[in-house]
Amino acid sequence: MATVETNLAERSGSLVEAHRSFDPRILLFHVAIALLLVVLVSGLAYQQLIKSGTYHERERVQNQRRVLVPGPRGNIYDRNGVLLVGNRPRFAVVLYLDELRQEFRRAFIDVRKAYRGAGDADLPELPSSRQMEQIARATVVQRYLDQINAILHRDEKVDVVDLRRHFDRQLLLPYTLLADLSAEEYARLVESLPVRSPLQVYTSSTRYYPFGSAAAHTLGYVSVNPDIDAADFPQGDLTTFKMKGTIGKTGLEAAFDEQLQGEAGGTIFRVDPAGYRVNPPIEKRLPVQGRSITCSLDIDLQIVAEAKLAEAELTGAAVAIDVNTGEVLALASKPDYSLEDTSPVITRAKFAEIEAKGGWLNRAVQGVYAPGSTFKVITAIAGLRRGTITTASEIDCTGYFAVGRGRVMPCHGGHGHGEIAFSDALSKSCNVFFYKYGIDTGVDAIAAEARRFGLAEPTGIELPFEGSRMLVGDPEWKKRERDEAWFPGDTANMSIGQGFLGVSPLQMACVTASFARGQLRTKPSLLHDPQRTQQRSEPIGLTTQQYAAMMRGFEDCTLEGTARILQLPTERIPNLRIGGKTGTAQVRTGKGTLNLAWFICFAPVERPEIAIAVMIEGDTPDEELAGGRYATPVASAILRKWKEKKDRPAPKPLMTASGA
């Protein structure tokens, strides 16, 4: 018992002694170590389990690259399915620089040895290591180019600056050694080059124009687009290399660029730290051709219109419109340019040549001119609606008309028509009649009528750069723009289509179509829609008798009036009644007086289907007869082709808009 007590006492003493000797700092140290281990383990778990996705994504972005290839553009067809703009293959020889890493390294070693072996006596300063790398790369590329030279019997040299720029910025893209190869050269290279080689023949597409310069202003052209749209291609966060595509610059190519643009395809690669491709493609997608469009043009009418203008070496424009739908059948402007000169790119010299002759201006849409006597249709309608002109109105034309304080304004040619009534005044284009009744009607009514027909604003056709320089002047405009009062002579001038007026041939074609349909507005369109119904707008506002009197005047103009040239054997179109109005305007320019010859018409008179406006620039004689002599034959040629096609069954379309 005593022994047990002794043991208990000793053990208690030991515990007390141990407790007294324990250091709290050691406890804190152990706690700190434990906490640190918890933090480290937690951090590691956080990085491995939670942040691993972030690091994986960062590694993916750093080590992967996208190479994008533009899709071919869609085609453009005429209203009958005839191909107007398509694509043809473009051949080039390319070199994949990222496959030449080992060759570049060996060439660099050789270049460095050569320079170091030359000694300081031969070279005052050794090239830098970067410069020697560039020399080495150029040497290797030239060796490959020499292979091509041997096959094609050429002596091409590497552009060192271009090579350096490509290597530094677009390593994953093939480097173009030779572009625009002929089909024969392409065949020789395909036969001669090995299948597995960094040297390959590359095929892309470029625009193809079966009809050359036909409808150049309407169809438009494309230019290089380095920033192709790849919104639908995956992994847009990757560093991306883009093959150059195209973008519409003018005409329908520009207006419908978004629709015509193809969908980009491409490849996603893994690269090493130096930027070289190291693995097969991770993902690959083929490009898709853009959507095609069917325009409203009839290429047969278009070719005839342009040929007739070119035949007489005329500067001007011609527009033909479907009266009922507003679809544009022909839109010609001369001078023009060949679309083939713009594909694949237009040279500066060719651009300047076209600009020097005025070939870029689309006179049918962008040109603004005084309409001359074709504007009398507006003056006549304004007078009839206001009541200052009736179908029985007449005047004794002596060849001159006195306006204001002794100002005398002539009829065309300086001769008088004698007693002349309303319909004859239209057919014979009597200025004196319209001077007198235009002043009676008043500038406000005439200007308001012009605006009702849309002459003071763009037509809204689907072409860029239509412009807004159209002008229908009035007293308020003259005071604001010139700080001058409006005089009766200004009204007399406006009544016959001169003075403060500016319209485009397209606008006058729309006015003609509107009158032929008996309505105010015609909205032109360059897109063909087989389901398009007849346009509806506000009626002109004439009585049946008034409208018939104007129709009679227009038809008489082509039978015995100022457009009687249409009755010549060379111009007459059998079984087609035509209503028309000639016009001539004189505009003072820095080069002197510019004569403008006009002719507007519609056919057939009994049920109009086609409306035409022709405008000719130039030094044309015979003030009023100029329109009949120079502009009328162009319209006649268009009408003849239109009638010829109308009288025969429509040809079977060559292709559908879908390309099937």
Steps between C-alpha positions, in 0.01 A plus 500: 500500500778731590670416175190592294468830677867569439457432124197728477684774676797469268273501187313807624824675561619420150183641340528816705863533404416439130226759509734748659767439237263526185571817283186674345713620210545144385125461497460812290767375261320172448171680448662731243650203315162331496327811370765545230452142389125556484550813288744324266275200458197722448686714246620195314150356500361834378753519218453135400126471537360847449755701299613213277245601238637853491858382453393252238319778314805727524723222367254440215503867398880518517567180304226498236451711187218550250557529125193634319416466131223716346206332331434568130257782426151425375413539133294774336246405232279704270120472512506203259760302692798600287825513699633856520759463777653176617827359630793344318807328645812704566826304514810579705815324622533516877761389752413388853777667699405331826606166349854625432621536858788254468607640163503852642714383793755327278513801266555730799797292614647513150451877476657558842802287410540682171500843665733398781736336254515815288687687771493863606711609204230405253203615709527823701202393709340159541121477457298450814364159583152612390634626167677169440172318572328712236777430248473129575124497448528693172763252379275202574194660341700594190600134459134403489420786266778382269320166473199689366720709271640182347154358431348822365816636335499817708758696695305623803672630815385499859374830638703504821298776667169331423635167624615653829163666554314178428722290727464742791124550472342211312721195548214252489369633169650371176745745346417584139796456268317555170140613446258502206641198323350399168310173468794357304750598771270356764485167315878483460556564869241247612673241283852590616476575872503217757181440692667530839694824489489839670475633144142476374265637236225696672158559347276788608214675323472834331208676334405404146296720264365313195387824331809712563400863545123444473315658793831588666358791699202297617679178587802675651831347599675363806834572664726323746361463850766405757244477782267217403200440724539190714224553753369145448840329520575349843757611759513867411730568796795332328772687315368500145666510158274596210534432131391809307141507378303753298248772576255674270614852411233624258170401344307191603823346627507769769125535555456127567847423632371341819284258303763423236781447752588137554528340842861464610651160555835416650715287725607504864862391565719442802834685488827485693653798687673616179168512318554196277223251437572175689185290473233407246198734497289499813192616311427572134201653324450560128395848381147543363404705194290810556138532392429592140270778386284541191501859380227662291718571196434335167853456368378508139344845546804614696741399223288670233481825700876510559581401142282777358664760722848371415425475128457875472776566757245675718538605860175442682262256661197287425252349746218254428240418766212257526203737525298275729760371745772766493766238432790646303551313172805694380726757664772615262760773543781600264792525526544200723769244579564130459430298810780265396745785569396497866553130565680384703622856571508819298834666439558866579570570135173344387307680774646834388423422136134430578478809719650722228228408253222534759427129501438463873193729500171318466319769303170314514483523879760750620484752217279805556388697195245754383216290353416731211162461333441157654403704808199636307311193614521644854404851390203364303369293792543792741305732265224247437454431871508871585260588220731745322530254210213312337497245222372782276769752595686650205734783411631680195872417497700762312829345597565731795344585834547827692565462872532782752669821393580440139653152539425286196518119527508292178316189394731221385674574174376860509198424279135521597236229503208735434171404662576197712284310751590303810565153355694642204702719736616180668573308180681791334650621828390862465696707752279805459191304606672384819656840572157657502307230685789425733500860622121483534531181705772642724829371632352372825254271323762374254757436775237327713408272208865411444531406866182290482677292234811471719737718298642680803625188678698181433307210351620257765636250249721230653826657389751688715595858421173603334558846638260774596588788267159493333349844479153642462545873554245753623507859634590388851792291372634781281484750786672261739771378262563811288337782693309592185136556418302267273392648167240400240786403271606239758151351487503503119837322501380238748188441290715360218740310725787746531627730771495384859432133437720192537386143446656163419410280203373240748263757648364591157449131421300472822292807409432348158396165651280678752321703233457191281339322796291803596653525847742728681790290623704215358746341740779350288662172598801306376384173655280265300203354681269283287230549762526879495157651442406821325610810685225709651527866588290815497326568166634791296173686542403560135162440345465233235477773234812678626702178518389400149603841363848462645525144369405625155768766516766246596406255225484777239851602607631166371282505187541853370657707773853548627554122533376423147838340431333189638304481172812461289540152349812443708327593827136401457379208712199328341190442711625707792335829595743726684438811704793730560641846563829646384697765680810712476661708770795735488715530807784746540818346635858609539566347158217685329143399425418134553211368295291220645278289276211310660232254398243334725249247373270211588340216306261369397279808527181298544640311800845625603749238621842660454622856563833640381705812563808587294734792566794596280775745595694688239527786256182413311347742246136594437373606839174304510556238233814378676297273727323346202818460298741366761301350787205346315700234306632359828147454633392355166768231519393404853132485400578290194686241708225507764230442236704225338533315831136559588383349172698178546486245780732575788825298487550230756709639789863392490516478877280568796585751772608210718751391238323166435 
